[in-house]
Coordinates of C-alpha atoms and ligand atoms in Angstrom, one line a residue:
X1193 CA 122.0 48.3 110.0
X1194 CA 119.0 50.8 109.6
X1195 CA 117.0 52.2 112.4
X1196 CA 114.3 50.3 111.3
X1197 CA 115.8 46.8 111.8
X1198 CA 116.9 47.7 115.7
X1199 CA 114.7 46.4 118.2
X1200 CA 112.6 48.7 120.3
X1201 CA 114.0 49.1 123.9
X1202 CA 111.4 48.6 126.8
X1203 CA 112.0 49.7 129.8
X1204 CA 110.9 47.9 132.8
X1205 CA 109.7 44.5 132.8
X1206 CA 106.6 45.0 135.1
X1207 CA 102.5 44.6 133.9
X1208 CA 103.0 47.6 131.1
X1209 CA 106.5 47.0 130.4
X1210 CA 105.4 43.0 129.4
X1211 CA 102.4 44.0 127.7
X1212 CA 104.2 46.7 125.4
X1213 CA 107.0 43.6 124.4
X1214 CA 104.2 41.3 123.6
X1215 CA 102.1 44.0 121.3
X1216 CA 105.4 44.9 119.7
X1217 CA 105.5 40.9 119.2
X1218 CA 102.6 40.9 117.7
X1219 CA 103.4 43.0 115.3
X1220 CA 106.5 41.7 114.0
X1221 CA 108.8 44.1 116.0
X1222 CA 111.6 43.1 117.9
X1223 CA 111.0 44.1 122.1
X1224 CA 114.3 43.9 123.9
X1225 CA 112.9 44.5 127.7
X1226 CA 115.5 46.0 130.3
X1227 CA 114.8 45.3 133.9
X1228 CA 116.6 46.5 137.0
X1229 CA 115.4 44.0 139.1
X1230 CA 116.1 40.3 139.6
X1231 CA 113.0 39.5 138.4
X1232 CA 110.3 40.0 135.9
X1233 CA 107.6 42.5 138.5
X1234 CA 110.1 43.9 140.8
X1235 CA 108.2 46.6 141.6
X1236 CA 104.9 44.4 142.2
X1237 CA 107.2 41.9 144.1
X1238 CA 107.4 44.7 146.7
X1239 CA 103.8 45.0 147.5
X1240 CA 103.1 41.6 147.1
X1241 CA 101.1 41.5 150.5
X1242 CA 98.7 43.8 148.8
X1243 CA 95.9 42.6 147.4
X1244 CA 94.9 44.3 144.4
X1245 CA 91.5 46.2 143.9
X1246 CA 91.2 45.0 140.5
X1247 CA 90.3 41.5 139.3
X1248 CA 92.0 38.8 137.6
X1249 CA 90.3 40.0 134.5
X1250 CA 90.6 44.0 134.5
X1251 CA 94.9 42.9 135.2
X1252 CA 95.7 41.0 132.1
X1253 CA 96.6 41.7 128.9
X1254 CA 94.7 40.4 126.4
X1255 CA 97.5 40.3 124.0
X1256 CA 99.4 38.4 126.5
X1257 CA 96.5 36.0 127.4
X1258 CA 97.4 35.2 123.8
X1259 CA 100.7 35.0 123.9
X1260 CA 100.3 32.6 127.4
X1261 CA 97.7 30.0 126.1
X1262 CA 99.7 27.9 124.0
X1263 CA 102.5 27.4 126.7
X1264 CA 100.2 25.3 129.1
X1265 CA 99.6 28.5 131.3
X1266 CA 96.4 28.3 133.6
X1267 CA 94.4 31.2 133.6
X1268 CA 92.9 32.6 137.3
X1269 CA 89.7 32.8 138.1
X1270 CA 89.3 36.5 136.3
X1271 CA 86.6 37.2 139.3
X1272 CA 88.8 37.1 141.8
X1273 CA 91.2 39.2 143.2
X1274 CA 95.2 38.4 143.2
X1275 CA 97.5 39.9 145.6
X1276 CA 100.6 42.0 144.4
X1277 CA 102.3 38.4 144.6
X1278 CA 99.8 36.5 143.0
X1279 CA 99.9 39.3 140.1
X1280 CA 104.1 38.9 140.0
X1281 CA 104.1 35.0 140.2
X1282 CA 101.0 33.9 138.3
X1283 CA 101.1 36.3 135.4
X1284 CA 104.4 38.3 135.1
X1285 CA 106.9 35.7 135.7
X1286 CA 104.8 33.4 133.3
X1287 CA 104.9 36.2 130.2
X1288 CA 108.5 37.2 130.9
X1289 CA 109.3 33.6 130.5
X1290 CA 107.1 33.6 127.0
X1291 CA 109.0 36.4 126.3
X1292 CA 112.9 34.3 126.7
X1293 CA 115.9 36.4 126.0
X1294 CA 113.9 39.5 124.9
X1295 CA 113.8 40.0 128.6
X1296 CA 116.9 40.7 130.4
X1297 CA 116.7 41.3 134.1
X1298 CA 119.6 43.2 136.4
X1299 CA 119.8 45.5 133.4
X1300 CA 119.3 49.2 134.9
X1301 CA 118.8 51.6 132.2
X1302 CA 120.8 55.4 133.5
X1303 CA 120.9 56.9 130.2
X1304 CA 118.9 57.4 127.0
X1305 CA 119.8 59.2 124.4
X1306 CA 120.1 60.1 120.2
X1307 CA 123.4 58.7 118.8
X1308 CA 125.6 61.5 118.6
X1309 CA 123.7 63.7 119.4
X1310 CA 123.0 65.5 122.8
X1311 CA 119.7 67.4 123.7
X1312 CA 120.8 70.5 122.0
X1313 CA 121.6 69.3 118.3
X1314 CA 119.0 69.6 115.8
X1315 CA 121.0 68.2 113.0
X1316 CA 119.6 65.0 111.9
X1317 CA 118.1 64.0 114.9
X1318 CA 115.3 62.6 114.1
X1319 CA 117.3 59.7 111.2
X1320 CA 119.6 58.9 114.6
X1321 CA 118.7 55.7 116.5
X1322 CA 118.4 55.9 120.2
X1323 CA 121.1 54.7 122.6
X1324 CA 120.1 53.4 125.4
X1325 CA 122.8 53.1 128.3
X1326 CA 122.5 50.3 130.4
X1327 CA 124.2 49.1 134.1
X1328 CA 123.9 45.3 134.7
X1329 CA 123.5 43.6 138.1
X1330 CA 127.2 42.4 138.0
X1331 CA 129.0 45.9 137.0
X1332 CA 129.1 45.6 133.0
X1333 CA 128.1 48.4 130.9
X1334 CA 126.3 48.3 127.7
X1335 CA 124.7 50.7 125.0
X1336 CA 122.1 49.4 123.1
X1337 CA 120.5 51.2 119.7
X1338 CA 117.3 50.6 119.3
X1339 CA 114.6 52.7 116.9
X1340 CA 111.7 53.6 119.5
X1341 CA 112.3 53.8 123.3
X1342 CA 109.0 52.9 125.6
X1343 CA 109.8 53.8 129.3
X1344 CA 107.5 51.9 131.4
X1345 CA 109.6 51.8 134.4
X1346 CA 107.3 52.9 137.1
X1347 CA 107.3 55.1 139.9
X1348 CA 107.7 52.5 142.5
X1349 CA 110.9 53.6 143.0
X1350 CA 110.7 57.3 143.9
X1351 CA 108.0 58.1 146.4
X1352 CA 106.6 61.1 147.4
X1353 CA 108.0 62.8 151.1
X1354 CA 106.0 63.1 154.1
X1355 CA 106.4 66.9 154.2
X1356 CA 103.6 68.5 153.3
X1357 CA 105.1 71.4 150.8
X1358 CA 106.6 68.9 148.6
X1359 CA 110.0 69.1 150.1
X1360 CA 111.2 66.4 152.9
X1361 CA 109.6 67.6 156.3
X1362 CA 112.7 69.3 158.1
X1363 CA 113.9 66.2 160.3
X1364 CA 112.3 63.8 158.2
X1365 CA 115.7 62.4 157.0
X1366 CA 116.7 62.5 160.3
X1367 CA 114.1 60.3 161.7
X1368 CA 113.8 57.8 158.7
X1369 CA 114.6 54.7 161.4
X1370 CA 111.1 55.3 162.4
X1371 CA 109.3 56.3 158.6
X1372 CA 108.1 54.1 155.9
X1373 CA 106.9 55.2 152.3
X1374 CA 105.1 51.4 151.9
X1375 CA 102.0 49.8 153.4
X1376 CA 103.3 47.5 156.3
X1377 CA 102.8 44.2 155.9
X1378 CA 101.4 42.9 159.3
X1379 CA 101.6 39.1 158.6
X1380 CA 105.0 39.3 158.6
X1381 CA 106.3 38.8 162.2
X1382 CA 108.9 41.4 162.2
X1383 CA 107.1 44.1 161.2
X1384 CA 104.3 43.3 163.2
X1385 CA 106.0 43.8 165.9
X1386 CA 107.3 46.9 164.8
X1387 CA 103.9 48.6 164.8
X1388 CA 101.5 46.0 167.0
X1389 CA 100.8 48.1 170.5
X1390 CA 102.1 51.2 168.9
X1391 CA 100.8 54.9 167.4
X1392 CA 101.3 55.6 164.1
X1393 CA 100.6 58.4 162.0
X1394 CA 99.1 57.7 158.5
X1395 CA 100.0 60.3 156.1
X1396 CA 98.0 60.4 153.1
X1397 CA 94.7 59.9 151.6
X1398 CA 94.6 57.3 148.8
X1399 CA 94.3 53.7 148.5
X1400 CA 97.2 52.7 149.9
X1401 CA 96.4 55.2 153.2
X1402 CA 93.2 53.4 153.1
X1403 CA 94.7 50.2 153.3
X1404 CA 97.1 50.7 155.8
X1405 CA 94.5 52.1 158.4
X1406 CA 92.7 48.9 157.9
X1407 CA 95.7 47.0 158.0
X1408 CA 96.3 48.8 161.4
X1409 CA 92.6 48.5 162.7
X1410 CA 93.0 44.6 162.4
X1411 CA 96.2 44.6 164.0
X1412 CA 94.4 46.8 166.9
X1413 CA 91.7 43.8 166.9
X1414 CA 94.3 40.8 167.6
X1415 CA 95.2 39.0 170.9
X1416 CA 98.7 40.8 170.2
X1417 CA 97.7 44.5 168.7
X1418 CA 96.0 45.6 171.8
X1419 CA 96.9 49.1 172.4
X1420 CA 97.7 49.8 168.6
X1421 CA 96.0 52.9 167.0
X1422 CA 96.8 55.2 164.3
X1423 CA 96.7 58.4 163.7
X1424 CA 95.1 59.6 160.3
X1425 CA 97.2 63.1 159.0
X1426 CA 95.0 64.4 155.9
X1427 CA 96.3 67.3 154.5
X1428 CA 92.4 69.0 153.3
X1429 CA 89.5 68.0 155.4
X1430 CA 87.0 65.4 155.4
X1431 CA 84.4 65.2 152.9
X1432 CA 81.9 63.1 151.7
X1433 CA 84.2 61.8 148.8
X1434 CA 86.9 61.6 151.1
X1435 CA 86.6 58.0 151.5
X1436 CA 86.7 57.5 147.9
X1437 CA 82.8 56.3 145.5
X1438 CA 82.2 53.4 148.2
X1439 CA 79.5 51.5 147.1
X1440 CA 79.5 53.8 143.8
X1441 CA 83.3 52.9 142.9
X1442 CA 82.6 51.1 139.6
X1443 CA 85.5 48.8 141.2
X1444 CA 83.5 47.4 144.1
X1445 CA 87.0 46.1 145.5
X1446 CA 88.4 50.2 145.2
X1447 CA 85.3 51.4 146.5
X1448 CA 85.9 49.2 150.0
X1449 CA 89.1 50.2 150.7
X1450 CA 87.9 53.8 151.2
X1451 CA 85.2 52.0 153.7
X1452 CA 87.4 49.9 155.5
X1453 CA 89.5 53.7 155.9
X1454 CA 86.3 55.0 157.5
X1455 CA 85.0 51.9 159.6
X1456 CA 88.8 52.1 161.4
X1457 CA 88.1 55.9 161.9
X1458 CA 84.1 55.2 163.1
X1459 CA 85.3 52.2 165.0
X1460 CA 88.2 54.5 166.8
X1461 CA 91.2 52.7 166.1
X1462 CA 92.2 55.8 164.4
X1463 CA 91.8 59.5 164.5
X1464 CA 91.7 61.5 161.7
X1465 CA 93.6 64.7 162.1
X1466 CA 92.7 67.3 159.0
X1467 CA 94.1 70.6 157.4
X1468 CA 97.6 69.1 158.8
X1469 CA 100.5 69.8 156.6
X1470 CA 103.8 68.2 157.6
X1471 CA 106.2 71.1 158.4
X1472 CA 109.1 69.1 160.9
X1473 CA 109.5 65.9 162.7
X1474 CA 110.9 66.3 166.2
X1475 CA 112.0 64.2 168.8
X1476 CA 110.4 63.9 172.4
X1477 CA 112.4 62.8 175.3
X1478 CA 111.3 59.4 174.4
X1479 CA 112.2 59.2 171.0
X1480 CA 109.3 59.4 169.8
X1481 CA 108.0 61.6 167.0
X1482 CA 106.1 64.8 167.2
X1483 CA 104.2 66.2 163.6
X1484 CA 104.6 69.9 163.9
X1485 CA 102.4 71.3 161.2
X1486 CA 103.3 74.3 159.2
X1487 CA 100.8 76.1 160.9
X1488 CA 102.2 75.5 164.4
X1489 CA 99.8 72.9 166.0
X1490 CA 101.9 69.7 167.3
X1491 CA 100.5 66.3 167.3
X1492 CA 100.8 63.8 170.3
X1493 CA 104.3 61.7 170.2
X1494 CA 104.0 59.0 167.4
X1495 CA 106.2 55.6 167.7
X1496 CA 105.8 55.3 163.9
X1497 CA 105.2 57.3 160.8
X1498 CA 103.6 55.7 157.3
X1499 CA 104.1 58.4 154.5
X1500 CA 101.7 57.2 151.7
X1501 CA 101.6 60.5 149.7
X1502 CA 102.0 59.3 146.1
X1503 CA 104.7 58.8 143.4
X1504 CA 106.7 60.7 141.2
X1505 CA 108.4 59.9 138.0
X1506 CA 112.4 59.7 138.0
X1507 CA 113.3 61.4 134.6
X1508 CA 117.0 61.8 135.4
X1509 CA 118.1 59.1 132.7
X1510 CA 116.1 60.6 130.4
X1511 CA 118.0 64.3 130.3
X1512 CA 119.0 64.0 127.3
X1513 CA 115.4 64.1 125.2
X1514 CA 113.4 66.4 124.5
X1515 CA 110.4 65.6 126.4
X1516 CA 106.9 67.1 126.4
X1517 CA 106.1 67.4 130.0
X1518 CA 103.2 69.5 131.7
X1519 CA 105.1 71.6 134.3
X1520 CA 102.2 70.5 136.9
X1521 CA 102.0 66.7 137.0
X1522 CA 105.5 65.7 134.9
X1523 CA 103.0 63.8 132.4
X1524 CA 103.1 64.2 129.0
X1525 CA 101.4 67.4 127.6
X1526 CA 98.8 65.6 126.1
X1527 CA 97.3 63.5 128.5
X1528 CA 97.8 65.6 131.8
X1529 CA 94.6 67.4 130.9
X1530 CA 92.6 64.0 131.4
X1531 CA 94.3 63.0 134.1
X1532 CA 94.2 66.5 136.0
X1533 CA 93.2 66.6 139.5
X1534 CA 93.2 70.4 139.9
X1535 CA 90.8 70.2 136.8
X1536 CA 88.6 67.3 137.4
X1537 CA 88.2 65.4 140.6
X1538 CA 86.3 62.4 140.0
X1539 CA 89.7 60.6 139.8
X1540 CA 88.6 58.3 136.7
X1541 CA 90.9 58.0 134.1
X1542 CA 90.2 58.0 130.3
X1543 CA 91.8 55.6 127.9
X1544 CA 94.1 57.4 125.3
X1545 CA 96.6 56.2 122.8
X1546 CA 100.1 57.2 121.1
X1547 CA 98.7 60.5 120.2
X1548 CA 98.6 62.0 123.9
X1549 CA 101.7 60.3 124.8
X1550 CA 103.9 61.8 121.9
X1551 CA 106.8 64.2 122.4
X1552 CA 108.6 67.0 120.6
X1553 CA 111.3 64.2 120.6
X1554 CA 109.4 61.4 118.2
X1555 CA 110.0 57.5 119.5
X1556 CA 110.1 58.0 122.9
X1557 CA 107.3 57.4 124.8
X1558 CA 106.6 57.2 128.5
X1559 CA 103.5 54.2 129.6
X1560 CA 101.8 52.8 132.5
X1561 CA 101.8 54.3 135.8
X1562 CA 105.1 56.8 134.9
X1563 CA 103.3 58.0 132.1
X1564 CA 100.6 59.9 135.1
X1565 CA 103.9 61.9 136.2
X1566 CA 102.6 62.7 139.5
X1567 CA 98.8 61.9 139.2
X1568 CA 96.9 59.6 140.9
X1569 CA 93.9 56.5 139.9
X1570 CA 96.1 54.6 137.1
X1571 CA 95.0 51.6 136.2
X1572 CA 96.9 48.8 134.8
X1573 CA 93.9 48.6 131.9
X1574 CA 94.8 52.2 131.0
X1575 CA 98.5 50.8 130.5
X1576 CA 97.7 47.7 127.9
X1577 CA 95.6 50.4 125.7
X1578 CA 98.4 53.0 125.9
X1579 CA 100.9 49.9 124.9
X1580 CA 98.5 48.6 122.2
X1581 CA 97.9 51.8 120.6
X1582 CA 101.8 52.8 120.7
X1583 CA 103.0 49.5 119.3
X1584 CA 100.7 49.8 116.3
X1585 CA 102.0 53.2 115.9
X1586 CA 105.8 52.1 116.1
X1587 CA 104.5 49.6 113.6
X1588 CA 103.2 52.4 111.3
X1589 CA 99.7 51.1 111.5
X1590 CA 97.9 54.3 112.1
X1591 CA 93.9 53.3 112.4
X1592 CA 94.8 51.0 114.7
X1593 CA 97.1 53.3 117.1
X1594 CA 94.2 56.1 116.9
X1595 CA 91.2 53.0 117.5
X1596 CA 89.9 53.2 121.4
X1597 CA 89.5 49.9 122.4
X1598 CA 88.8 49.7 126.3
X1599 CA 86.5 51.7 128.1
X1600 CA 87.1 52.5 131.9
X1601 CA 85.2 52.0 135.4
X1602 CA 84.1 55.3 136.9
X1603 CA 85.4 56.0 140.7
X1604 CA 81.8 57.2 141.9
X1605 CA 83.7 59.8 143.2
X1606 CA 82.7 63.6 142.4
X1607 CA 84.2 66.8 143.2
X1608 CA 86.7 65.3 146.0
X1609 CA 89.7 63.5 146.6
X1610 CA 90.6 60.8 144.0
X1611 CA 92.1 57.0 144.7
X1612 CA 95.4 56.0 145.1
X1613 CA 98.1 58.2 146.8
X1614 CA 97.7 61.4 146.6
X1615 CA 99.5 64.4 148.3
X1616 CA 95.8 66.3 148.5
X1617 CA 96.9 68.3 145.3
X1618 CA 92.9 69.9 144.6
X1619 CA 92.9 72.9 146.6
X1620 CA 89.3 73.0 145.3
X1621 CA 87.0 70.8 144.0
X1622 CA 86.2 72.6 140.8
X1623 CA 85.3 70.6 137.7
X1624 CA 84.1 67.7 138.4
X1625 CA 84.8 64.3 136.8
X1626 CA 82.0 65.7 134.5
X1627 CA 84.4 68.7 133.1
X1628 CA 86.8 66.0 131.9
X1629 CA 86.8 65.2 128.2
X1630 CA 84.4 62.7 126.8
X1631 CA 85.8 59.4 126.7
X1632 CA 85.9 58.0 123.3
X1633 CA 84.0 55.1 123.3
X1634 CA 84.3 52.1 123.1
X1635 CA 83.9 48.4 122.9
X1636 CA 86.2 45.7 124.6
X1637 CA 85.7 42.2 123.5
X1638 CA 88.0 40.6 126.2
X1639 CA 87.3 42.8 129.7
X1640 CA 85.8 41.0 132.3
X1641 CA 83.1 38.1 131.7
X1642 CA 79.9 38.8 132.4
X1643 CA 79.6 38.0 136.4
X1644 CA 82.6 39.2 137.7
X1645 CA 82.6 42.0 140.5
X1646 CA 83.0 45.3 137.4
X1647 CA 80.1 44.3 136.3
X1648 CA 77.9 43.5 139.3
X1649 CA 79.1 47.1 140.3
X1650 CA 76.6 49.6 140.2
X1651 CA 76.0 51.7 137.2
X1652 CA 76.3 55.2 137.3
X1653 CA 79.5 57.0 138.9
X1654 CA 79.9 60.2 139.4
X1655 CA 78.8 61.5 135.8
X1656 CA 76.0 59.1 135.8
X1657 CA 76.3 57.4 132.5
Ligands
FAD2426 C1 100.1 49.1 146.2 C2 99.5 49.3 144.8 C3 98.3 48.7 144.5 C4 97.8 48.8 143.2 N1 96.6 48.2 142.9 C5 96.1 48.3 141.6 C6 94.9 47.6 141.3 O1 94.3 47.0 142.1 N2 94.5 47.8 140.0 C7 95.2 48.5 139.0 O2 94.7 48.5 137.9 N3 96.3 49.1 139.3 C8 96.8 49.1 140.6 N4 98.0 49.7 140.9 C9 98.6 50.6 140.0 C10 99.4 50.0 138.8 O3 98.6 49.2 138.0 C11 100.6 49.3 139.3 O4 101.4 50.1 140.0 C12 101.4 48.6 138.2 O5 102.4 47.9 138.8 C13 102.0 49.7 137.2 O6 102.7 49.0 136.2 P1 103.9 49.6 135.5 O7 104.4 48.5 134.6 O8 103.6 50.9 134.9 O9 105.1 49.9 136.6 P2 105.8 48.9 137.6 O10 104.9 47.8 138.0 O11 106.3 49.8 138.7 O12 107.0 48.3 136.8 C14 108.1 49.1 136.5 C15 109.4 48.2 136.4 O13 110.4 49.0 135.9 C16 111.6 48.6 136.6 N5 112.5 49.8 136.5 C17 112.4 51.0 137.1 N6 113.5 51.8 136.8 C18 114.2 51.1 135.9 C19 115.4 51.4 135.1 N7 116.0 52.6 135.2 N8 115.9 50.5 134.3 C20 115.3 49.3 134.2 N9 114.2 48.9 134.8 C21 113.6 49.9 135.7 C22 111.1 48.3 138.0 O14 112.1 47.5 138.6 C23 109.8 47.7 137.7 O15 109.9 46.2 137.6 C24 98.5 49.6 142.2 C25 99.7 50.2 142.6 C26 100.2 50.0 143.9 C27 101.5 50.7 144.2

């Protein structure tokens, strides 16, 4: 069989992972998608109390949307906003089942690599097909060939420690009973109780911080939270972007979070502690936590810790390849300079295509939120274009892989901290969104209807265009 007539391996079956099977669909190229989880979404599934900044609208595909119509699906409202579950339930499962048996959850992927040939041979490399090494949920093994390799398995999986160098705190594994690298979910009971009359540090300063001091201010606000209050450990200080573009924020939904954050803090069911890096966890006589910071200051006793300081991209399987990565943010070479904190700070992204997702090693390519390494603001948007631009280069179809088709809502944030989960990386706020590279421009036929929330936002952001 030539390389040309094996299927194109997917991994992951969340939002990008789906998307890229469908645009390789649509093009007459076989997807076979490789899940680890039970379940189309896995990753989604486990934030499914979240509700999502984005709409209905700015989350699907609209290649998908295509691919849905004729099987009865029913579109949401696109002006509203889904939770994580909604997201997994009304859109993913739905697609994956479109998809049928080019979907194959339990299916870990541990290894990728060129047939007979390990990271060091030159020889004939790039004729070889991939092989992709797979683990299934009930202890087979398999190797699949396959002639292009899209890894859109997340970061989900691998997040960030609470220490403030990078490295676990020193007693961090040690006190991991009382640590949590997710946003609580307060409506269920268990948890509740877990944090409802207690303190608890917040460690981080992205969306997901944001959320969970509101989460925590309600609970504070309840007949059965009294007493609860958090504690909010920032790594920099507090600026006036700190709280993200507020009313600016492009995504109005985005741009609340961040006010919520500072409402708790106004309101005082949280104090924000700043310039704190995470040195140790110790233990009082109590049990309790105590932050010691690197530079020697220790924080009053904590019952509860929630580490939200980003993601990072597991590459172990892919070892064998010969990947393009930029040493700072483990994304490919190519697009880290768009997606740069230390070099722009506005935290919008910019759409980009097969070209800046390339590598020395050609047909692999790394989409959706793994292919930001460790930086922060992707948006699932910026994952369909990445996945429609790379399918139509898989498929050879050149104009079409270097076309821009979607353009993307500023963060109406300048010169400070960006959204999502961020360890603080900036150490100055140089640049400016302003420095980043033009976006290309533009058109998108199927982005949100005219009336939905994007839209209302206000105009401007941070570069004012
Ligand atoms: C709490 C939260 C809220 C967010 N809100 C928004 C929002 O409002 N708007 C927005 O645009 N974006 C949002 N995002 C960002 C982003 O759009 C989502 O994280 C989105 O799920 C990323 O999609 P993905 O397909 O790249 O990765 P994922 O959704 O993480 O999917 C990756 C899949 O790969 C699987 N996988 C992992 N490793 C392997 C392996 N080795 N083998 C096989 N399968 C594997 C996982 O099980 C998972 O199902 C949010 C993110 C988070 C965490």
């Amino acid at each position: 069989m030539s390389t040309q007539q094996l299927p194109v391996v997917v991994i992951g079956a969340g939002p990008v992972g789906l998307a890229a099977a469908v645009h390789l669909v649509e093009r007459g190229i076989e997807p076979l998608v490789l899940e680890a989880g039970g379940r189309a979404g896995a990753a989604v599934r486990e934030w499914s109390h979240v509700r999502l900044f984005s709409t209905w609208g700015e989350v699907v595909d609209p290649a998908a949307e295509k691919l849905l119509a004729p099987t009865g699906w029913t579109r949401p409202d696109p002006a509203t906003y889904p939770s994580g579950g909604d997201w997994a339930e009304r859109y993913l499962q739905p697609l994956a089942d479109a998809l049928g048996d080019k979907v194959r959850t339990g299916a870990t992927v541990t290894g990728v690599s060129r047939a007979g040939r390990d990271r060091i041979v030159d020889a004939d490399r790039d004729r070889q097909p991939f092989v992709v090494h797979v683990e299934y949920a009930d202890g087979r093994e398999e190797r699949v060939f396959a002639r292009a390799v899209i890894d859109a398995s997340g970061t989900w999986a691998t997040a960030g420690p609470a220490g403030g160098s990078g490295l676990p705190a020193l007693g961090e594994q040690a006190a991991a009973d009382r640590i949590t690298y997710r946003v609580p979910d307060l409506k269920d009971p268990a948890v509740r109780a877990r944090y409802a009359g207690k303190r608890t540090a917040v460690i981080g300063s992205g969306a997901s911080a944001f959320t969970a001091l509101a989460y925590l201010a309600e609970l504070a606000r309840s007949e059965d939270g009294t007493g609860t209050h958090a504690v909010w450990v920032l790594r920099r200080g507090i600026s006036g972007s700190t709280f993200g573009g507020g009313t600016a924020d492009q995504l109005p939904a985005r741009g609340a979070l961040g006010l919520a954050a500072k409402a708790a803090v106004d309101k005082g069911y949280a104090d924000a502690v700043t310039g704190f890096r995470t040195e140790a966890f110790e233990r009082d006589g109590d049990g309790r936590l105590v932050l010691v910071g690197e530079d020697g200051r220790r924080l009053e006793p904590v019952d509860e810790v929630v580490a939200l300081t980003g993601f990072r991209p597991d590459l172990s399987f892919l070892d064998e390849l010969r990947l393009g990565l930029d040493e700072r943010l483990q994304a490919p070479v190519g697009l880290a300079p768009l997606i740069d904190p230390n070099q722009h700070s506005c935290g919008t992204v910019y759409p980009h295509g097969h070209r800046e997702l390339s590598h020395p090693e050609r047909g692999i390519y790394l989409v959706g939120m793994k292919s930001y390494g460790r930086a922060p603001t992707f948006l699932a948007m910026t994952g369909y274009e990445q996945v429609r631009s790379v399918a139509a280069a898989i498929a050879g179809d050149l104009d079409a892989a270097d076309r821009v088709e979607l353009t993307l809502p500023e963060t109406g944030v300048c010169g400070g901290a960006g959204l999502f989960d961020t360890p603080d990386t900036r150490q100055a706020d140089g640049g400016g969104c302003c420095a980043a590279p033009e976006p290309q421009l533009v058109q998108l036929e199927t982005r949100p209807a005219v009336g939905t929330a994007a839209e209302e936002a206000p105009a401007g952001g941070c570069c004012g265009s």
